[in-house]
Short mmCIF file of C-alpha atoms (C1' of nucleotides) in Angstrom, two decimals:
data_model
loop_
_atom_site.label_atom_id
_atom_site.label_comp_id
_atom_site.label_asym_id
_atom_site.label_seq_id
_atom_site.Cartn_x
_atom_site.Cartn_y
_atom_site.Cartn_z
CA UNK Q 1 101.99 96.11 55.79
CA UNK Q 2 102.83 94.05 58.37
CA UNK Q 3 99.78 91.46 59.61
CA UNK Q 4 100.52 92.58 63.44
CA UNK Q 5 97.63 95.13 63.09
CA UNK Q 6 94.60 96.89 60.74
CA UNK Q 7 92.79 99.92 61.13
CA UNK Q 8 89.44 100.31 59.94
CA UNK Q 9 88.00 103.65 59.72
CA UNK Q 10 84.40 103.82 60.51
CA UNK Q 11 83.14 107.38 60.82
CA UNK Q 12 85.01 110.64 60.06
CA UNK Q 13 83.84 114.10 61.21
CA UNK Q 14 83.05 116.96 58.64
CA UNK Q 15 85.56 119.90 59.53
CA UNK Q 16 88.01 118.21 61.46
CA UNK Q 17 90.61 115.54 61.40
CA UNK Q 18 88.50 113.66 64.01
CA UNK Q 19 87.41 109.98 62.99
CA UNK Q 20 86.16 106.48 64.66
CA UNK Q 21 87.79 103.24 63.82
CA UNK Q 22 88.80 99.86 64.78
CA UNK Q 23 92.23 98.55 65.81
CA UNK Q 24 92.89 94.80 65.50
CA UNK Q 25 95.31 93.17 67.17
CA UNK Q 26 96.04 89.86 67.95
CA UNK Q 27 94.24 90.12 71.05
CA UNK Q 28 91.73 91.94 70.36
CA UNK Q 29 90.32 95.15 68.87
CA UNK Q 30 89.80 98.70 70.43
CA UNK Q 31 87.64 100.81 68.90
CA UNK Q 32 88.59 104.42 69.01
CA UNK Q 33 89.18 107.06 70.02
CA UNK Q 34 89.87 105.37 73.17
CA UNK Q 35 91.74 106.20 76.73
CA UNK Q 36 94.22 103.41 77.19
CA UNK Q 37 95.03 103.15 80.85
CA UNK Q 38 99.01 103.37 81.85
CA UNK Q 39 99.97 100.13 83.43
CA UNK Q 40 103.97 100.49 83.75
CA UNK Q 41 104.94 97.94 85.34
CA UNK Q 42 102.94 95.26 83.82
CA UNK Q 43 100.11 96.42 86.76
CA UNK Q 44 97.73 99.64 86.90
CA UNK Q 45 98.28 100.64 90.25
CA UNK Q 46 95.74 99.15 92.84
CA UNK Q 47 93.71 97.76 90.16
CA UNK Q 48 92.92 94.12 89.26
CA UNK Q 49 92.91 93.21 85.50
CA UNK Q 50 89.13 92.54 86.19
CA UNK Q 51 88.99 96.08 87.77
CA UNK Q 52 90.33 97.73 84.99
CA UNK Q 53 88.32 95.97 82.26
CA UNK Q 54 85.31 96.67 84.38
CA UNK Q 55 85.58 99.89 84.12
CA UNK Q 56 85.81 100.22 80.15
CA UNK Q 57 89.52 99.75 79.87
CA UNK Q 58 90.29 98.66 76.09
CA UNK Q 59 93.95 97.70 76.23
CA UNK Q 60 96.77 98.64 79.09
CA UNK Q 61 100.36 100.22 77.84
CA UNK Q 62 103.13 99.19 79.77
CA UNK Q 63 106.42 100.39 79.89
CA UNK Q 64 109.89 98.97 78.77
CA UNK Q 65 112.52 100.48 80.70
CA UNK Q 66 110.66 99.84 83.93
CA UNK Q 67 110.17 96.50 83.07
CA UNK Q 68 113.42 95.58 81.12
CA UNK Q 69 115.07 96.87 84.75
CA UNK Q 70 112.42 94.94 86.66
CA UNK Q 71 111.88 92.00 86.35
CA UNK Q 72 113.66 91.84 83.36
CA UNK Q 73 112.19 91.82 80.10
CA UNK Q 74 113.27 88.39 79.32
CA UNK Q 75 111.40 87.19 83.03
CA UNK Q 76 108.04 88.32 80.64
CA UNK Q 77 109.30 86.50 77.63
CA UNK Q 78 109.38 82.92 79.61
CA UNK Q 79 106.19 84.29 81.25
CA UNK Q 80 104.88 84.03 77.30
CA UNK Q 81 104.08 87.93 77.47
CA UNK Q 82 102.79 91.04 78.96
CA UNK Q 83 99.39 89.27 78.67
CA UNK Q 84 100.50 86.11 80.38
CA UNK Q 85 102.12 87.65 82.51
CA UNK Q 86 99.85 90.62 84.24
CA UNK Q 87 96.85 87.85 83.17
CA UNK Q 88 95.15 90.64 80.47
CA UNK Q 89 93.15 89.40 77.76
CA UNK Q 90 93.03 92.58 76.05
CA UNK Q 91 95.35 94.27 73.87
CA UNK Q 92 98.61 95.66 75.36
CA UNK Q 93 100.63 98.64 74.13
CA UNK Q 94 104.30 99.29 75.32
CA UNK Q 95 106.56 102.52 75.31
CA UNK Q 96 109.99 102.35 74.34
CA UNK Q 97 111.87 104.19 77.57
CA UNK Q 98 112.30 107.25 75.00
CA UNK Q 99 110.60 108.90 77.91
CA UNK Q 100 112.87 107.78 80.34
CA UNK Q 101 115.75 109.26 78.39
CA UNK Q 102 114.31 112.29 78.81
CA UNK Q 103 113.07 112.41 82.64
CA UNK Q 104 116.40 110.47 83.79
CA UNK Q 105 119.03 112.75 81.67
CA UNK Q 106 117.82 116.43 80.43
CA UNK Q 107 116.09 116.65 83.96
CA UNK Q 108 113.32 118.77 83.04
CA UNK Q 109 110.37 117.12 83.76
CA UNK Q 110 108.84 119.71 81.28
CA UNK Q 111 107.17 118.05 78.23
CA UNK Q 112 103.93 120.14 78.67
CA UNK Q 113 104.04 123.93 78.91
CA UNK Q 114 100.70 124.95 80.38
CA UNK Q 115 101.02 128.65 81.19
CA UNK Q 116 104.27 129.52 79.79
CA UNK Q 117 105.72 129.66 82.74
CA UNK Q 118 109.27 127.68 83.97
CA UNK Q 119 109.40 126.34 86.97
CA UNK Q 120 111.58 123.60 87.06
CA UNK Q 121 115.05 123.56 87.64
CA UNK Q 122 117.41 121.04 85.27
CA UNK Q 123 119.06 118.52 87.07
CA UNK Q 124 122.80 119.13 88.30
CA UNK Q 125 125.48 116.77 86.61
CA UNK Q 126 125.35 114.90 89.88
CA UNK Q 127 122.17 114.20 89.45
CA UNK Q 128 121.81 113.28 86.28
CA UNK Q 129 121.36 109.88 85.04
CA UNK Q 130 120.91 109.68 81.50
CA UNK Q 131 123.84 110.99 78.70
CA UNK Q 132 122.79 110.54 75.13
CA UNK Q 133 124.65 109.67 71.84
CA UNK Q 134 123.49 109.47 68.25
CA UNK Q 135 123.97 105.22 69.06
CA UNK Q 136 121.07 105.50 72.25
CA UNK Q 137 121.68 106.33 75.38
CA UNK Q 138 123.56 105.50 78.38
CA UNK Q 139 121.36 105.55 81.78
CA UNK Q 140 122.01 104.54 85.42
CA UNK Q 141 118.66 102.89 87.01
CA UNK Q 142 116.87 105.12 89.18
CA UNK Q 143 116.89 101.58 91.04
CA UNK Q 144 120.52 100.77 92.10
CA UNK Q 145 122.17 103.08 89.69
CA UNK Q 146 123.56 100.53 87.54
CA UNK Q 147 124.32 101.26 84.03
CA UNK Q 148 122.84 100.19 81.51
CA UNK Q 149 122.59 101.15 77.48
CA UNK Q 150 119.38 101.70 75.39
CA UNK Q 151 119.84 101.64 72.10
CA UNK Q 152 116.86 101.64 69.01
CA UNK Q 153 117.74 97.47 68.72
CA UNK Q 154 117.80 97.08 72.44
CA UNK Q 155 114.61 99.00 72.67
CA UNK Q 156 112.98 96.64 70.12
CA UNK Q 157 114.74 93.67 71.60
CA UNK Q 158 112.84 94.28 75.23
CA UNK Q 159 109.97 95.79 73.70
CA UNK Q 160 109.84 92.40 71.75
CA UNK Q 161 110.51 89.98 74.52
CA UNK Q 162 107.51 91.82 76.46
CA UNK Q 163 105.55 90.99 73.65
CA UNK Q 164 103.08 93.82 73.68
CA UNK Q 165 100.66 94.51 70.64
CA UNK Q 166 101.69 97.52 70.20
CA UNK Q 167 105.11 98.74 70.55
CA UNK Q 168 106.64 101.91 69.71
CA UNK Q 169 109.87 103.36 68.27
CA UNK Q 170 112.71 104.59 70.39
CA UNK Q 171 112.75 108.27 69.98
CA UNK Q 172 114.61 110.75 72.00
CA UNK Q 173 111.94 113.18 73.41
CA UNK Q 174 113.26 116.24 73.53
CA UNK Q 175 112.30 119.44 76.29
CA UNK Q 176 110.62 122.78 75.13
CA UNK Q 177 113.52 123.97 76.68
CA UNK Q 178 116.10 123.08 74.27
CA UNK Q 179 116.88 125.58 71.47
CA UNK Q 180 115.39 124.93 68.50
CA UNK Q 181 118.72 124.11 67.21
CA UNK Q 182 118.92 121.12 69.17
CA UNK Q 183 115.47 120.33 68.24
CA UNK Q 184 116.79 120.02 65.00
CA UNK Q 185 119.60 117.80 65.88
CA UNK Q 186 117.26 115.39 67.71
CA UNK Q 187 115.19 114.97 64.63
CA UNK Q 188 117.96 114.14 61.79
CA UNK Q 189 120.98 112.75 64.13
CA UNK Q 190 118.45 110.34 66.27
CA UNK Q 191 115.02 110.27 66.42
CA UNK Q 192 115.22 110.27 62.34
CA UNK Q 193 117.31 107.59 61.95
CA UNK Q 194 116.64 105.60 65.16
CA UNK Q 195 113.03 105.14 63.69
CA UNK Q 196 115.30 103.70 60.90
CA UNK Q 197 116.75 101.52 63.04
CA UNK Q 198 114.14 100.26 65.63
CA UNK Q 199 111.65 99.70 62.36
CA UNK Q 200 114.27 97.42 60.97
CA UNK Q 201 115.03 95.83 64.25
CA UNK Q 202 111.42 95.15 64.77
CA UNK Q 203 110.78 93.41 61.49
CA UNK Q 204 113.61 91.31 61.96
CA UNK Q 205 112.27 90.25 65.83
CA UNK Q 206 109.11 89.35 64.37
CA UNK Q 207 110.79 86.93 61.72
CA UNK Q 208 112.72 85.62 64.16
CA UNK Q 209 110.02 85.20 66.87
CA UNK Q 210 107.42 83.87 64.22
CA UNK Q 211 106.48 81.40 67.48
CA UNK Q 212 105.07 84.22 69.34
CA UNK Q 213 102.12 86.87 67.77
CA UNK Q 214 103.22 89.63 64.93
CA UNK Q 215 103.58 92.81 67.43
CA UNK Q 216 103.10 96.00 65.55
CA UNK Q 217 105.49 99.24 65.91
CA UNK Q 218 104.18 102.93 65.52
CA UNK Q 219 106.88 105.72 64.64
CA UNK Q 220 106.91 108.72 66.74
CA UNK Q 221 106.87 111.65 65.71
CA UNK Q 222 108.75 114.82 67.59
CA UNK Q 223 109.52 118.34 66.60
CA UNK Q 224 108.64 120.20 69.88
CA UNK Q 225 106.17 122.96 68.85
CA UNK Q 226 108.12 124.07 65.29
CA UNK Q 227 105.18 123.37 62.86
CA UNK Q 228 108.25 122.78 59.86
CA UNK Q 229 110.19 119.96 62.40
CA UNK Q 230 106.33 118.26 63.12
CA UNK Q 231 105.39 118.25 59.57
CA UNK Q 232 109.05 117.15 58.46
CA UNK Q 233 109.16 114.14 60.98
CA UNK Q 234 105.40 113.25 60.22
CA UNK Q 235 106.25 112.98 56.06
CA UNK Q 236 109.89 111.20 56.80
CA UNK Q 237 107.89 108.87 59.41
CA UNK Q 238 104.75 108.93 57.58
CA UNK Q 239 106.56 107.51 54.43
CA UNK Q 240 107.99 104.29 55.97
CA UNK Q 241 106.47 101.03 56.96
CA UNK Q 242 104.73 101.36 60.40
CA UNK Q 243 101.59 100.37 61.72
CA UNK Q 244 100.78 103.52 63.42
CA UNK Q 245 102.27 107.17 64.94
CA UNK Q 246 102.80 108.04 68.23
CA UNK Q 247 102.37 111.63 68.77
CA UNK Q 248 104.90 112.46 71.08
CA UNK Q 249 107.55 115.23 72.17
CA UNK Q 250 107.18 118.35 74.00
CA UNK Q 251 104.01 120.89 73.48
CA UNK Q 252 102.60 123.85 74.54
CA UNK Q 253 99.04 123.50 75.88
CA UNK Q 254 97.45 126.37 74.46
CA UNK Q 255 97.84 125.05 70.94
CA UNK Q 256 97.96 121.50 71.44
CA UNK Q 257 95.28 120.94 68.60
CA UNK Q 258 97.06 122.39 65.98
CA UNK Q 259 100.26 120.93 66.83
CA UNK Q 260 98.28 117.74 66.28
CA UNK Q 261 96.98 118.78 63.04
CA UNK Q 262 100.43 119.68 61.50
CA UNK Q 263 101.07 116.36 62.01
CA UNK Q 264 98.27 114.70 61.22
CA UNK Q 265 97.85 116.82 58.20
CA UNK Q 266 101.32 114.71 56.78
CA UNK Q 267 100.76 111.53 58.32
CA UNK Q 268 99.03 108.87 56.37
CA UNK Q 269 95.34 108.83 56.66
CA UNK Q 270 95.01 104.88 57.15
CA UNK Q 271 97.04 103.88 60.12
CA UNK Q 272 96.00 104.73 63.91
CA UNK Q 273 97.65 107.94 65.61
CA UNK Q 274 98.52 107.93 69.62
CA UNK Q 275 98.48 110.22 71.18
CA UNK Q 276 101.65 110.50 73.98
CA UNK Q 277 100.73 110.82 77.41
CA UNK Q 278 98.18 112.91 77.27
CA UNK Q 279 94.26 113.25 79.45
CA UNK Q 280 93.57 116.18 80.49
CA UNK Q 281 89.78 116.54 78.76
CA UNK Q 282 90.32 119.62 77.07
CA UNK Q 283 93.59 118.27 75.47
CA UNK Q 284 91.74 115.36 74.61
CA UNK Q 285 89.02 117.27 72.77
CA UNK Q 286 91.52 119.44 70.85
CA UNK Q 287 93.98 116.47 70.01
CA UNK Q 288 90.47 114.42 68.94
CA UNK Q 289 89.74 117.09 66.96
CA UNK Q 290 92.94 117.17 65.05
CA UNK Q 291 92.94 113.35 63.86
CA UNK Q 292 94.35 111.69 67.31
CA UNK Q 293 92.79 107.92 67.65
CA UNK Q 294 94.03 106.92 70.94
CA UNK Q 295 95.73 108.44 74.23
CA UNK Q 296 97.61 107.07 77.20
CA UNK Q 297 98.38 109.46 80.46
CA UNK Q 298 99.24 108.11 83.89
CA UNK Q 299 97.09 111.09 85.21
CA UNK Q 300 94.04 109.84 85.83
CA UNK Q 301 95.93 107.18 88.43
CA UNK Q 302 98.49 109.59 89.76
CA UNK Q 303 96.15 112.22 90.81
CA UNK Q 304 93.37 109.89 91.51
CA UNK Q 305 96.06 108.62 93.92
CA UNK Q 306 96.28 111.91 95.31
CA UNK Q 307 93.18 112.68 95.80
CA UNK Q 308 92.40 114.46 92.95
CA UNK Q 309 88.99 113.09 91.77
CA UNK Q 310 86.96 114.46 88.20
CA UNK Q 311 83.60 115.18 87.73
CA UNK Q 312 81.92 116.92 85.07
CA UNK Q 313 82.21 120.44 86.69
CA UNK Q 314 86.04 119.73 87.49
CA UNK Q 315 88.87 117.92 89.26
CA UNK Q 316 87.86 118.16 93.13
CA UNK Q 317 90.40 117.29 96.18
CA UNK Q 318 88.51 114.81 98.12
CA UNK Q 319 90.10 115.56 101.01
CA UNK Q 320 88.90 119.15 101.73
CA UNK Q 321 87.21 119.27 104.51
CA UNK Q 322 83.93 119.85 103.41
CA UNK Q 323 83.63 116.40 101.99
CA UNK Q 324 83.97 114.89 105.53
CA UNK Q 325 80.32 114.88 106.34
CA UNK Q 326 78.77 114.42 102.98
CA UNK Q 327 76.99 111.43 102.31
CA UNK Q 328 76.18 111.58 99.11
CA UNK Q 329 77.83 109.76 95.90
CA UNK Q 330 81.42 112.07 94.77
CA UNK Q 331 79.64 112.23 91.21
CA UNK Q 332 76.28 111.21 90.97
CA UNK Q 333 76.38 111.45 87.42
CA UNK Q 334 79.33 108.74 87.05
CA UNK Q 335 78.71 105.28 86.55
CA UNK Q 336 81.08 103.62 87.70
CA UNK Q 337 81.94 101.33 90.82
CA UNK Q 338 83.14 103.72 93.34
CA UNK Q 339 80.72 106.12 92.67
CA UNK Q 340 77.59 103.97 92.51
CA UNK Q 341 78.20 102.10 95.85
CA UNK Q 342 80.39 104.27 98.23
CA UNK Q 343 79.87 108.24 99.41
CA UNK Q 344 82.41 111.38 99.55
CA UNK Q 345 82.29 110.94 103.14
CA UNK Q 346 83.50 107.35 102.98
CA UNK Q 347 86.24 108.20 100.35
CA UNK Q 348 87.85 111.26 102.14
CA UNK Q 349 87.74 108.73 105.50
CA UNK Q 350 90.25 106.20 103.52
CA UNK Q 351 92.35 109.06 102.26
CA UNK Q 352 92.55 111.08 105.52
CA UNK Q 353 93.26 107.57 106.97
CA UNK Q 354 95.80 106.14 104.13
CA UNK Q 355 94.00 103.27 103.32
CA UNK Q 356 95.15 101.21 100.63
CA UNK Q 357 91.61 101.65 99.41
CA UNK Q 358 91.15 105.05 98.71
CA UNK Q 359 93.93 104.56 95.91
CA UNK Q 360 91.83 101.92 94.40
CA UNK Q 361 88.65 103.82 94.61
CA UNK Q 362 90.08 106.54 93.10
CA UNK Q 363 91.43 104.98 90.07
CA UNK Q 364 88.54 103.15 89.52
CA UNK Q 365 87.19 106.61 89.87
CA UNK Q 366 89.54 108.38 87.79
CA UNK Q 367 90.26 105.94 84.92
CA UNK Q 368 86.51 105.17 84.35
CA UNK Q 369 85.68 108.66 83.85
CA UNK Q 370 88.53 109.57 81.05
CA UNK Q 371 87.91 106.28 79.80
CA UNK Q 372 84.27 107.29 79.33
CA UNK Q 373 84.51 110.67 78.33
CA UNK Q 374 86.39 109.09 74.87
CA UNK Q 375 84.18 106.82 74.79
CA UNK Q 376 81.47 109.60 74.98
CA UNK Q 377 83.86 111.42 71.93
CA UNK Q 378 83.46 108.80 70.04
CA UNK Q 379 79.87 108.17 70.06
CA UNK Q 380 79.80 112.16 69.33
CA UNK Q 381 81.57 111.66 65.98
CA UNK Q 382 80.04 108.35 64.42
CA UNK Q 383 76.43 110.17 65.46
CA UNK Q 384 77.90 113.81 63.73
CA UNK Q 385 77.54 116.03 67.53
CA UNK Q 386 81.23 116.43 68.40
CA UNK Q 387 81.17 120.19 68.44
CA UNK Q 388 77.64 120.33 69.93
CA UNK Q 389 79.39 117.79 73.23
CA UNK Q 390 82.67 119.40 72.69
CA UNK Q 391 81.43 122.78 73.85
CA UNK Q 392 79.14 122.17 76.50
CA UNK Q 393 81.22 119.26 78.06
CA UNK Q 394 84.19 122.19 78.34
CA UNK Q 395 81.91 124.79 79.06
CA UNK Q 396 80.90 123.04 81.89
CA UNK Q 397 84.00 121.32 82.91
CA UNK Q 398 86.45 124.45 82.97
CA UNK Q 399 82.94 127.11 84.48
CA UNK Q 400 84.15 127.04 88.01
CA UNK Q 401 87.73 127.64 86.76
CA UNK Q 402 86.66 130.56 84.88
CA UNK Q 403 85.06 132.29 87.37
"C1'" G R 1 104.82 111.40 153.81
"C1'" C R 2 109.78 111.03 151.67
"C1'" A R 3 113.20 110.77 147.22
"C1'" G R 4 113.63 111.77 142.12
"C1'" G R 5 111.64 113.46 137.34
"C1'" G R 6 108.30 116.59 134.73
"C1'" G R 7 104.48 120.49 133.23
"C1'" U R 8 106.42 124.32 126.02
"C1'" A R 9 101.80 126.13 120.41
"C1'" G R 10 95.92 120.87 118.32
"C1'" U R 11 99.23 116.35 119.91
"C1'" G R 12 104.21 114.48 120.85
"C1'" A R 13 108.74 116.75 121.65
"C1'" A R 14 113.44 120.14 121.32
"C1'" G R 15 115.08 124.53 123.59
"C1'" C R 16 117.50 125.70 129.45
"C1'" G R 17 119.54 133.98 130.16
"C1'" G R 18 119.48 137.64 124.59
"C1'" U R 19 120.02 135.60 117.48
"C1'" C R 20 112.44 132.44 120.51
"C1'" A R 21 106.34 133.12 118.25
"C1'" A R 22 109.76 129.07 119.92
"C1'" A R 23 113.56 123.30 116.07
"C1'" C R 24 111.46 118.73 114.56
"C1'" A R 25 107.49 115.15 113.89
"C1'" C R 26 102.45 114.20 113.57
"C1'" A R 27 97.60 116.14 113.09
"C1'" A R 28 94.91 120.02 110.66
"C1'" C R 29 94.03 123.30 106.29
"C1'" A R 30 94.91 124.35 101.17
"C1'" G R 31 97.32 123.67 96.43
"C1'" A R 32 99.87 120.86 92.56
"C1'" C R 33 100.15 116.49 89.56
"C1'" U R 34 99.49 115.18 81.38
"C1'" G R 35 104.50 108.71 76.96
"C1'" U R 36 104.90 107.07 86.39
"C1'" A R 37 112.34 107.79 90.01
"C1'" A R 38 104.95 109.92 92.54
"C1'" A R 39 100.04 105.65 97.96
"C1'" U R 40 104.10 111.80 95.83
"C1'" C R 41 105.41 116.91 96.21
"C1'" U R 42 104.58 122.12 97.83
"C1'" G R 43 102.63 125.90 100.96
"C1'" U R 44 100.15 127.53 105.59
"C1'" C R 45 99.90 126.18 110.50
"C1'" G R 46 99.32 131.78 118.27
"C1'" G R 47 96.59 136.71 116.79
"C1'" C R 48 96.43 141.14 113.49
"C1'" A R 49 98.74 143.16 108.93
"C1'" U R 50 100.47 142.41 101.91
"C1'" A R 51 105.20 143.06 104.38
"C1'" U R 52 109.53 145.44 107.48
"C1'" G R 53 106.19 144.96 111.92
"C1'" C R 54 102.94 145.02 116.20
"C1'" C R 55 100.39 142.18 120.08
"C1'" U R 56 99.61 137.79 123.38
"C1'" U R 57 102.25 133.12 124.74
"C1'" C R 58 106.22 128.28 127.13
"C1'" G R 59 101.30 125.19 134.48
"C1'" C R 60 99.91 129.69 138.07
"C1'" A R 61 101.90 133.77 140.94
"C1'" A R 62 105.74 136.74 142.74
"C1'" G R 63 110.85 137.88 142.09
"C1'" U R 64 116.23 138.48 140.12
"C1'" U R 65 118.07 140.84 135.54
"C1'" C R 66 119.07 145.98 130.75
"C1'" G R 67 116.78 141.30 129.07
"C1'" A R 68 113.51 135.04 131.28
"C1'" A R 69 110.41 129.44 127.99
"C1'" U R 70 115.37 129.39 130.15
"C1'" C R 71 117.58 131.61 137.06
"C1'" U R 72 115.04 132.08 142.33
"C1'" U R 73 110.79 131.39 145.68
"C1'" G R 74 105.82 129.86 146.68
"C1'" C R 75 101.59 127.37 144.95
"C1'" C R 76 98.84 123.79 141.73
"C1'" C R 77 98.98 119.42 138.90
"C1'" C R 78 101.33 114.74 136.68
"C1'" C R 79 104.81 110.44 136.59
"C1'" U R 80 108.46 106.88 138.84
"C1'" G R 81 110.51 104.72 143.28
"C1'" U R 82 109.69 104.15 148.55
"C1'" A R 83 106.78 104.11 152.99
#
RNA sequence: GCAGGGGUAGUGAAGCGGUCAAACACAACAGACUGUAAAUCUGUCGGCAUAUGCCUUCGCAAGUUCGAAUCUUGCCCCCUGUA
């Protein structure tokens, strides 16, 4: 076990896979289940560091491939780290670019099936950016379109010169698209034995950088939604020396919790599970449920961004018209900045006007209510009323959609 | 007063005899967004109808023509230059 990292189980939930805990990391602990805000590139969009930890904001995961292309990850090793760097105190988790493999080359930006329907169209070759190998993968930047290569050392080389807490494997994340053949493939020609590679890599960088703090590295684990590929990569993962899991790869919504127990059910009870880009609050529940201890999504942002606000009885669009006139707080039953000081009028004014603003507001918004909500989950476990919050939070949260 | 230019859907602005309910942009209205190529994308946007369609429109009026937003005449406004 490497020193980068423990994980101290507090509470665990009769009936489930669901438990509390502690993560320690070398700056700082998270207790979970927690929401860990998306901060690509080394910044949550329109958010201070001081915004984000005011709103509840544990630890930040940035991203490699954005950063490794910009500023260069070796700009945020002289910087002496993410945290130095973006000036966050808390713990820091970065991604790999696995995803970016994915999004830049397959060209389905399909990783989550929510109604079984396909709507996207693959990219042509033209458009394509990323070709992968069983060595990495070979990607032109979305930037300039220079090429570059990614492979599991690479990955572990930037990851490490970024100098995140938490860094994670370089898998390739395959599409629910691709035949289950291929999903095969993907598991024992490269995401199997790149998890080899980028474990090895990663306990060689933290030898060789003893000056800087032990970073830990959680395996992820793919296998689309074939229960026999999840539990297969979760016991060939499971059974080699990371700190953690990331729960990654392509799923269907509608069983999203019992993908998450298959592997769960394999993985080692004692080190943290993450879940992969993931927020919506009934996936949170479900993946919760199954034994997931933390989450990252860029949703909250993105559609707070957009407009796209949450409240206990739904996502809203703030700019409908009928929130013009109304002066009352968006969500009078959220506590956090924006809603406590500012009204739905005043919110759909800086939207329908474009002001820089309303993307702050909304994050704040946005991120503070996910954030709380696990926070919320996690209370529910150590204090044995998960179900009991699990159903009427839902209930109420998905009524008007029901209707 | 004279010379020239112009009045097109909520706004700006194309169109200058048929393929025009009328490009495009903006505004407006609605929807989407799950390991960020996203302060983005999509749809609607004269009226009625699910739709082929039907009806009313391109300053106003009268004409020419099989057919007019497009041509002619008159009128009413606006802008520029000049008295």
């Amino acid at each position: 076990m490497s020193s980068a990292l423990t994980f101290d189980i507090r509470h665990r939930l009769d009936g489930a896979l669901a438990r509390t805990g502690t993560i320690t990391t070398p700056h700082g602990a998270i207790e979970t289940p927690a929401f860990i805000p998306v901060g690509t590139k080394a910044t949550l969009k329109s958010l201070t560091p001081e915004q984000l930890e005011a709103l509840g904001a544990q630890a930040v995961l940035a991203n490699a491939y954005h950063l490794y292309l910009r500023p260069g990850s070796e700009i945020l090793d002289q910087a002496g780290g993410l945290n130095a760097f973006m000036n966050w105190k808390k713990p820091t988790f970065t991604d790999s670019g696995g995803f970016q493999v994915m999004s830049l080359g397959v060209g389905f930006k399909k990783v989550i099936d929510m109604d079984g329907s396909v709507t996207e169209k693959p990219l042509s070759k033209k458009e394509k950016l990323a070709w992968i190998d069983n060595e990495g993968v070979t990607f032109k930047s979305h930037l300039d379109g220079s090429r570059h290569r990614f492979t599991p050392e690479i990955s572990m080389q930037i990851q490490h010169q970024i100098g995140a807490d938490i860094t994670f494997a370089f898998d390739e994340l395959t599409t629910l698209h691709d035949s289950y053949e291929y999903q095969v493939e993907s598991l024992h020609e490269r995401t199997h034995p790149w998890a080899v590679r980028s474990l090895a890599e990663h306990k060689r960088l933290n030898e060789v950088r003893s000056h800087r703090p032990p970073q830990a590295l959680f395996g992820v684990v793919q296998g689309a939604n074939y229960e026999d590929l999840r539990r297969e990569c979760s016991r060939f993962l499971g059974a080699m020396d990371f700190d953690g899991f990331g729960l990654g790869g392509a799923l269907t919504k509608k069983n999203i919790g019992e993908i998450v127990s298959w592997m769960c059910e394999e993985l080692p009870e004692n080190k943290p599970r993450h879940m992969l880009g993931i927020s919506e609050p009934d996936d949170i529940f479900a993946c919760i449920e199954n034994g997931a201890d933390t989450f990252d999504c860029v949703s909250p942002a993105r559609v707070g961004r957009n407009g796209a606000l949450y409240t206990l009885d739904g996502r809203r669009n703030i700019t409908n018209a009928k929130y013009k006139a109304d002066f009352t707080p968006f969500d009078a039953e959220c506590d956090c900045y924006t809603c406590t000081n500012y009204t739905s009028a005043y919110l759909h004014h800086l939207f329908k006007s474009d002001e820089l603003l309303s993307n702050t507001l909304a994050t704040i918004h946005n991120e503070r209510f996910i954030v709380r909500l696990v926070d919320d989950i996690r209370a529910s476990i150590a204090d044995g009323t998960f179900f009991d919050f699990k159903e009427r939070y839902l209930n109420r949260y998905y009524a008007a959609k029901r209707k």
